[in-house]
mmCIF file of C-alpha atoms and ligand atoms in Angstrom:
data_model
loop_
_atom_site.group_PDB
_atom_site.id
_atom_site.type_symbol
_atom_site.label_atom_id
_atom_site.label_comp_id
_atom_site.label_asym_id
_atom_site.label_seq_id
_atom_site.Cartn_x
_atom_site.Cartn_y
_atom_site.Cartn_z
ATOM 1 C CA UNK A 161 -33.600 20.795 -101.873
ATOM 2 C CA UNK A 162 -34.814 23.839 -100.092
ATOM 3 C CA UNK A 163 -32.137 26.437 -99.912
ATOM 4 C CA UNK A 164 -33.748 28.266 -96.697
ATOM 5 C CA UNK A 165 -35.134 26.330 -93.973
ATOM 6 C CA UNK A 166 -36.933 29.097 -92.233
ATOM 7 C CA UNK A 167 -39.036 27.973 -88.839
ATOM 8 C CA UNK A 168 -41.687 29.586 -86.571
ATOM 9 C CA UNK A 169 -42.834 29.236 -82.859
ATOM 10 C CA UNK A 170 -46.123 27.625 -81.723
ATOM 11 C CA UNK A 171 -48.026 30.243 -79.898
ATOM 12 C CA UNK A 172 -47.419 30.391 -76.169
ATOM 13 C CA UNK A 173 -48.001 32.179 -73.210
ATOM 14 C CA UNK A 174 -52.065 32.223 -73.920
ATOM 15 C CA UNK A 175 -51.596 33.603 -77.326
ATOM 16 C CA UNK A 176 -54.150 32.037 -79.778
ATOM 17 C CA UNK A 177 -51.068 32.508 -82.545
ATOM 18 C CA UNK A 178 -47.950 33.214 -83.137
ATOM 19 C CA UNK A 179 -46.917 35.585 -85.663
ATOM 20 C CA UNK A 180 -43.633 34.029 -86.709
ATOM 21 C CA UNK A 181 -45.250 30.831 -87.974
ATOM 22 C CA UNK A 182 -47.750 32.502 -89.499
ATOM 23 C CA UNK A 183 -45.296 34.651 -91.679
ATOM 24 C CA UNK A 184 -43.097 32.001 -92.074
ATOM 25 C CA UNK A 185 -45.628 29.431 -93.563
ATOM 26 C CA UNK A 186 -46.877 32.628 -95.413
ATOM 27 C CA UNK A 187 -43.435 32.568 -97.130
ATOM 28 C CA UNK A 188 -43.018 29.149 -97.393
ATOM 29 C CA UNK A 189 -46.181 28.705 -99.233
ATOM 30 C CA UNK A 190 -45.270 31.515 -101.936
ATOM 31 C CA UNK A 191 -41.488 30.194 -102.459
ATOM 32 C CA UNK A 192 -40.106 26.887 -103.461
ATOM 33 C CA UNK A 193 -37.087 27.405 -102.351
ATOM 34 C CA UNK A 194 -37.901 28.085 -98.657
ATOM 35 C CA UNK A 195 -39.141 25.309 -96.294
ATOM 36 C CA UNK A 196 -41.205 26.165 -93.336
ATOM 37 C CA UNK A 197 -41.171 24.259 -90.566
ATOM 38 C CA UNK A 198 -43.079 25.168 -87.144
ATOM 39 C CA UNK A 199 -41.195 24.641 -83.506
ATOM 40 C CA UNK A 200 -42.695 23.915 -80.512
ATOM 41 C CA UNK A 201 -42.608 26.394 -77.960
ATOM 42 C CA UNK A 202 -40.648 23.802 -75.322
ATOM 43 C CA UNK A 203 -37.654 23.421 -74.103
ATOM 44 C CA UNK A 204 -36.911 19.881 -74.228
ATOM 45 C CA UNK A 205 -38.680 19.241 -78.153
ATOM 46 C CA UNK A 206 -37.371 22.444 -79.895
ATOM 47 C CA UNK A 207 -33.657 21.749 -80.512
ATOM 48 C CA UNK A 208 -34.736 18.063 -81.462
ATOM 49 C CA UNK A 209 -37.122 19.133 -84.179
ATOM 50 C CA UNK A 210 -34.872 22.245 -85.286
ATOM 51 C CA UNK A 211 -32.405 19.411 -85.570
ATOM 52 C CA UNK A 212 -34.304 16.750 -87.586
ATOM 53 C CA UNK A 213 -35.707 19.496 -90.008
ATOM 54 C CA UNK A 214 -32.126 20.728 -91.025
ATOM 55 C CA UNK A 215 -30.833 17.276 -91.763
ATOM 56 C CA UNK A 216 -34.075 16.576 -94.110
ATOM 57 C CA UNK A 217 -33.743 19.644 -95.701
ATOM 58 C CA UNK A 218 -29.960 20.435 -95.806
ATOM 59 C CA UNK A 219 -30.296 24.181 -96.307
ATOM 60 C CA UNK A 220 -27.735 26.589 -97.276
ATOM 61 C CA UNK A 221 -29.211 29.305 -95.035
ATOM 62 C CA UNK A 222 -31.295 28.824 -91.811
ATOM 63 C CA UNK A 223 -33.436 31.461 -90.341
ATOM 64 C CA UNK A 224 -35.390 30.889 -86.681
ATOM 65 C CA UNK A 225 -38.061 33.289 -86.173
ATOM 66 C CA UNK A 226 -39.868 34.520 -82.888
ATOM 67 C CA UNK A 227 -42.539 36.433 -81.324
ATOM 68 C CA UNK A 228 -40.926 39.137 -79.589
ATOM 69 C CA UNK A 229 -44.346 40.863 -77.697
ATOM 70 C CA UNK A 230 -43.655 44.476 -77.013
ATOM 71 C CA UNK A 231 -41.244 45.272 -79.512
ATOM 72 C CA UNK A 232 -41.396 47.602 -82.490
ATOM 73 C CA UNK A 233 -39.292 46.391 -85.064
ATOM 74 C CA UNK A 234 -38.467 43.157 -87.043
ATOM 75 C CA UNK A 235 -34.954 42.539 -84.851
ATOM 76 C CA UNK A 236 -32.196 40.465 -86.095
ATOM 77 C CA UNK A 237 -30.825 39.450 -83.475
ATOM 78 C CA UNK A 238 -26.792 39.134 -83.265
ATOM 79 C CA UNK A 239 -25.757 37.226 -80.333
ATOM 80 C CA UNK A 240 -27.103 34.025 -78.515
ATOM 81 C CA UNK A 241 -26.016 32.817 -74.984
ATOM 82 C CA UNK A 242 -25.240 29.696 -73.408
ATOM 83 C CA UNK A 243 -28.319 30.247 -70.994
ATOM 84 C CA UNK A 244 -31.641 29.157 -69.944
ATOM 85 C CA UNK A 245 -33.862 31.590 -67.208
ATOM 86 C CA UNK A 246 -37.545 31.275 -68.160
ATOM 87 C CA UNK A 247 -39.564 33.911 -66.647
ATOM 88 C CA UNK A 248 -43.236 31.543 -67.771
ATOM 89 C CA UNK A 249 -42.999 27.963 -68.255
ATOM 90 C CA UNK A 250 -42.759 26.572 -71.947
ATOM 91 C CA UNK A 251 -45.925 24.985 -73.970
ATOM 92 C CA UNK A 252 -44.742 21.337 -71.752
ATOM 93 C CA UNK A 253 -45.444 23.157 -68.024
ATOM 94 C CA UNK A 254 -41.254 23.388 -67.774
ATOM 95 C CA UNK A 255 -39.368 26.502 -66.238
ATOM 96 C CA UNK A 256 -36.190 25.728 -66.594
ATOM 97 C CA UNK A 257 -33.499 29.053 -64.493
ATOM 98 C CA UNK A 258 -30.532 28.853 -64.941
ATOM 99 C CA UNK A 259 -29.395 25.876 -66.535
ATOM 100 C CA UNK A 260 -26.821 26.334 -69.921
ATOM 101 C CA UNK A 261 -28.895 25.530 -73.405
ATOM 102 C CA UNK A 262 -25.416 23.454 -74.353
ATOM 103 C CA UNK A 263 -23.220 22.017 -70.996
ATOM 104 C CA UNK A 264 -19.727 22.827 -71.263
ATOM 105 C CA UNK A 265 -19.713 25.146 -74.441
ATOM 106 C CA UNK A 266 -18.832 28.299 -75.326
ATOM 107 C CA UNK A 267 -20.558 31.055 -73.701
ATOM 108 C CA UNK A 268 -22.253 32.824 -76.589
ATOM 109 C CA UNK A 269 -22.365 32.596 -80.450
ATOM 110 C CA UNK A 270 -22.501 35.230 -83.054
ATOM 111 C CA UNK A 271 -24.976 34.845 -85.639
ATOM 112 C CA UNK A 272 -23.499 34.302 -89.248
ATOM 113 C CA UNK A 273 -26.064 36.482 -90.464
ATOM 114 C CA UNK A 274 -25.571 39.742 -92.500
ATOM 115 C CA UNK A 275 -27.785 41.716 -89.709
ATOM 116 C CA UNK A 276 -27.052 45.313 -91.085
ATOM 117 C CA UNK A 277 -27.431 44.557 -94.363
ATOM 118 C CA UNK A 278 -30.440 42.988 -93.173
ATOM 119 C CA UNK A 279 -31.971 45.901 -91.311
ATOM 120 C CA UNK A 280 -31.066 48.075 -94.216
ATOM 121 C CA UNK A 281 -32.856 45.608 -96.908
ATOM 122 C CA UNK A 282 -35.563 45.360 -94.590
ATOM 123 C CA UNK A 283 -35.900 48.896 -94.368
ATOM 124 C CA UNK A 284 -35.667 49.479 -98.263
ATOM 125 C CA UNK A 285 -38.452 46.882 -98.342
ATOM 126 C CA UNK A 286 -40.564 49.727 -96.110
ATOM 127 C CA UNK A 287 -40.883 47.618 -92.697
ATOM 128 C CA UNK A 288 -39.197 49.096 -89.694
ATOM 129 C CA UNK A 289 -36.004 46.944 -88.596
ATOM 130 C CA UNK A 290 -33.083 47.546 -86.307
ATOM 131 C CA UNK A 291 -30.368 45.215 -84.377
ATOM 132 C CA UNK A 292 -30.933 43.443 -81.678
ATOM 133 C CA UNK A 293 -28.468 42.270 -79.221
ATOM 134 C CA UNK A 294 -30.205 40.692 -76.958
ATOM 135 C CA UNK A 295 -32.857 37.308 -77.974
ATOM 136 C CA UNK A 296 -33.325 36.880 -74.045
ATOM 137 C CA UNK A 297 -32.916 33.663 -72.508
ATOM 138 C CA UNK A 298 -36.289 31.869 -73.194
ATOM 139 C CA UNK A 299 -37.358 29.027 -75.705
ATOM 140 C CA UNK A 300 -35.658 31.854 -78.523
ATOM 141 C CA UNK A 301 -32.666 31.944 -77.386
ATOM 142 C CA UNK A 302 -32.370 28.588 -76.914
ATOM 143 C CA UNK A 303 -33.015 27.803 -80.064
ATOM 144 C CA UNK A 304 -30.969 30.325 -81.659
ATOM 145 C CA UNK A 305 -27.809 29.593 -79.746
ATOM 146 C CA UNK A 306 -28.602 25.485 -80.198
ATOM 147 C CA UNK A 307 -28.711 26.466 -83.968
ATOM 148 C CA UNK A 308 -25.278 28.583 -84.161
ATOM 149 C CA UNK A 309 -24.087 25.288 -82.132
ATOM 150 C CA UNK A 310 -25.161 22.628 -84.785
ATOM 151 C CA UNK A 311 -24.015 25.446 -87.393
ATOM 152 C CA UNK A 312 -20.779 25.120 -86.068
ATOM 153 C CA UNK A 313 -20.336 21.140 -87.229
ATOM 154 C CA UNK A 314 -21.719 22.481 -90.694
ATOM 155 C CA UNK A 315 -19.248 24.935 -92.209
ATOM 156 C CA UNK A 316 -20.495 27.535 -94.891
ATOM 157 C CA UNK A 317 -23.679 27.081 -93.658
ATOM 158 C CA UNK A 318 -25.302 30.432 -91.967
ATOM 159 C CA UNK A 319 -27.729 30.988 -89.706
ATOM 160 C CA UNK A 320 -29.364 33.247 -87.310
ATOM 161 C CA UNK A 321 -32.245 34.655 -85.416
ATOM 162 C CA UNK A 322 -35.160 37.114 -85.887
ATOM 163 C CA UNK A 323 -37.855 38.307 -83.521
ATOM 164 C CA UNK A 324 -40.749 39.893 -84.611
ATOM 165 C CA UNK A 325 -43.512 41.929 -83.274
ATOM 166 C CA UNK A 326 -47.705 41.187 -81.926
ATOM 167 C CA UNK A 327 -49.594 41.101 -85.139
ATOM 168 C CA UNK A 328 -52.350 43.519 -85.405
ATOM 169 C CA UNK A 329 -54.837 40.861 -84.837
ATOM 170 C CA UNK A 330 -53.355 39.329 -81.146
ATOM 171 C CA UNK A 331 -53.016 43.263 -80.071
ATOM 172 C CA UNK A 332 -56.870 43.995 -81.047
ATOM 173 C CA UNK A 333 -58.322 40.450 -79.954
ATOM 174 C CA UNK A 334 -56.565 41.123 -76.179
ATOM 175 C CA UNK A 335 -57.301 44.646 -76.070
ATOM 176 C CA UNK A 336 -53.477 44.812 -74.202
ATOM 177 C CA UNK A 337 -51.608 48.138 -75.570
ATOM 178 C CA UNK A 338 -48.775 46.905 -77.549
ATOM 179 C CA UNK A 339 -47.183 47.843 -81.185
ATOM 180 C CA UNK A 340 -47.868 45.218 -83.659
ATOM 181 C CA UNK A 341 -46.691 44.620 -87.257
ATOM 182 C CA UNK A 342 -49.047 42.819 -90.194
ATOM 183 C CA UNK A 343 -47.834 39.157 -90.768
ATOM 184 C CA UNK A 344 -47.626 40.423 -94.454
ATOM 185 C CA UNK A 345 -45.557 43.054 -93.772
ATOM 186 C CA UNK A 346 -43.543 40.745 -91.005
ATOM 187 C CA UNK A 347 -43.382 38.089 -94.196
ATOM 188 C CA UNK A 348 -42.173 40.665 -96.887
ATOM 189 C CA UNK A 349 -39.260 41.603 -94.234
ATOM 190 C CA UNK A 350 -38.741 37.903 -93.853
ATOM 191 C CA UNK A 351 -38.343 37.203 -97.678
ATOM 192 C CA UNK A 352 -35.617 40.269 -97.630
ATOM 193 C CA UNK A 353 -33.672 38.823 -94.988
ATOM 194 C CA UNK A 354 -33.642 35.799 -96.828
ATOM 195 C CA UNK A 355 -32.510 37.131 -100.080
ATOM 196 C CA UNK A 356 -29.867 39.951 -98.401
ATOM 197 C CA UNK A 357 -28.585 36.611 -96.679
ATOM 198 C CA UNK A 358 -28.332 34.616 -99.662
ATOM 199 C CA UNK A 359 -26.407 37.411 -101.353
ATOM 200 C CA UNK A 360 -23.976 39.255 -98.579
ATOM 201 C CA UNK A 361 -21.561 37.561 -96.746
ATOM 202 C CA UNK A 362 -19.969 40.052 -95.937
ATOM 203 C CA UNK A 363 -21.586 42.864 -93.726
ATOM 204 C CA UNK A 364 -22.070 46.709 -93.988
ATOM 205 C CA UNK A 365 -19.338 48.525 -92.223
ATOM 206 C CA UNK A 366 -22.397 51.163 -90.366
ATOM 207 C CA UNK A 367 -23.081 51.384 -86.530
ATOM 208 C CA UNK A 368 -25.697 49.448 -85.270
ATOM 209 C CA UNK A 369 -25.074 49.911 -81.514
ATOM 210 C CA UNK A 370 -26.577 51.030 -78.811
ATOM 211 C CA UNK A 371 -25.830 52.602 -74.983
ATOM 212 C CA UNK A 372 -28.416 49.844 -73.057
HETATM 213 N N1 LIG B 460 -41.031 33.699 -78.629
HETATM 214 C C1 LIG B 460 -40.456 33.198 -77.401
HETATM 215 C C2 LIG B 460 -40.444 31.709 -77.550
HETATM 216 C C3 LIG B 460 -41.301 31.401 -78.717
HETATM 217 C C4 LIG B 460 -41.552 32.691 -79.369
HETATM 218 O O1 LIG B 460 -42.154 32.875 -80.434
HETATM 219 C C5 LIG B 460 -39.102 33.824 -77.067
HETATM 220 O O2 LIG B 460 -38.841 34.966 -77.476
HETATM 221 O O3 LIG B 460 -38.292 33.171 -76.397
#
């Protein structure tokens, strides 16, 4: 039994990859005790195959991972929200705006994840990390809030969400100006996640806010 079921997105949006997939099967493939599982990047399949892979697994700990384009840092993110406004349609040609991920349920979930000792292990580890608290209201946040709502039927087990930057590679290949992060490096902050959330329920008492 895999303690960690850890998934990553399909690429989308043109991209010939997607860095959280590739980190995540980097990880999965050097530890037994975390199983990577790839999501598609659509609305309607995602929750279904998040769904199917926690029940064959039965993790302890579950960790979704997405390509955040643009951003700097590995983000954990800490809150998910009952809502749907894609700016691009999915991988399946839908465009869902404005819909709720979950009809008549609460309005937004907390992840049960550690995220400051997180960012802190991630930053001992020597990859740049900070809070997020926003995961938008694409396929990722859809995903992340229809975890936290399955989570919810499955006490003491935790979960939560982390977006990660371009890799090197995508930012070169497009020429597009953009900060990127090495899937190695994006793994190795991974695996410390994993093992800060395996270890710490309860979180460090620091500031992680922020004004906007
Ligand atoms: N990132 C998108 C969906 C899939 C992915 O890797 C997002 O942030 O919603």
């Amino acid at each position: 039994m895999a303690r960690v079921l850890m998934t990553g997105f399909a690429p989308f949006g043109g991209e010939p990859v997607n860095p959280s997939w590739q980190a995540v099967s980097l990880l999965g493939a050097r530890r037994d005790d975390v199983a990577a599982v790839e999501l598609p990047c659509e609305f309607a399949a995602s929750l279904p195959a998040l769904r199917a892979a926690f029940l064959e697994h039965r993790p302890s700990l579950v960790v979704c991972v997405g390509q955040a384009g643009g951003r700097l840092e590995v983000t954990p993110e800490r809150v998910a929200i009952n809502l749907v406004d894609a700016r691009i349609p999915d991988n399946a040609g839908e465009q869902p705006v404005d819909v709720p991920v979950v009809p008549d349920s609460p309005a937004a979930y907390f992840t049960t994840l550690p995220v400051k000792a997180c960012v802190a292990a991630i930053r001992e580890a020597r990859v740049p990390a900070s809070v997020s608290h926003t995961a938008g209201t694409y396929v990722c946040n859809q995903v992340f809030y229809g975890l936290m709502h399955l989570l919810a039927e499955f006490p003491g087990v935790r979960g939560g969400f982390v977006h990660v930057p371009f890799s090197p590679e995508q930012v070169a290949a497009s020429g597009k100006a953009a900060p990127s992060l090495g899937v190695d490096r994006i793994a190795h902050a991974l695996e410390a996640l994993a093992d800060t959330a395996l270890a710490t329920t309860e979180d460090l008492a620091v500031s992680a806010g922020a004004e906007h």
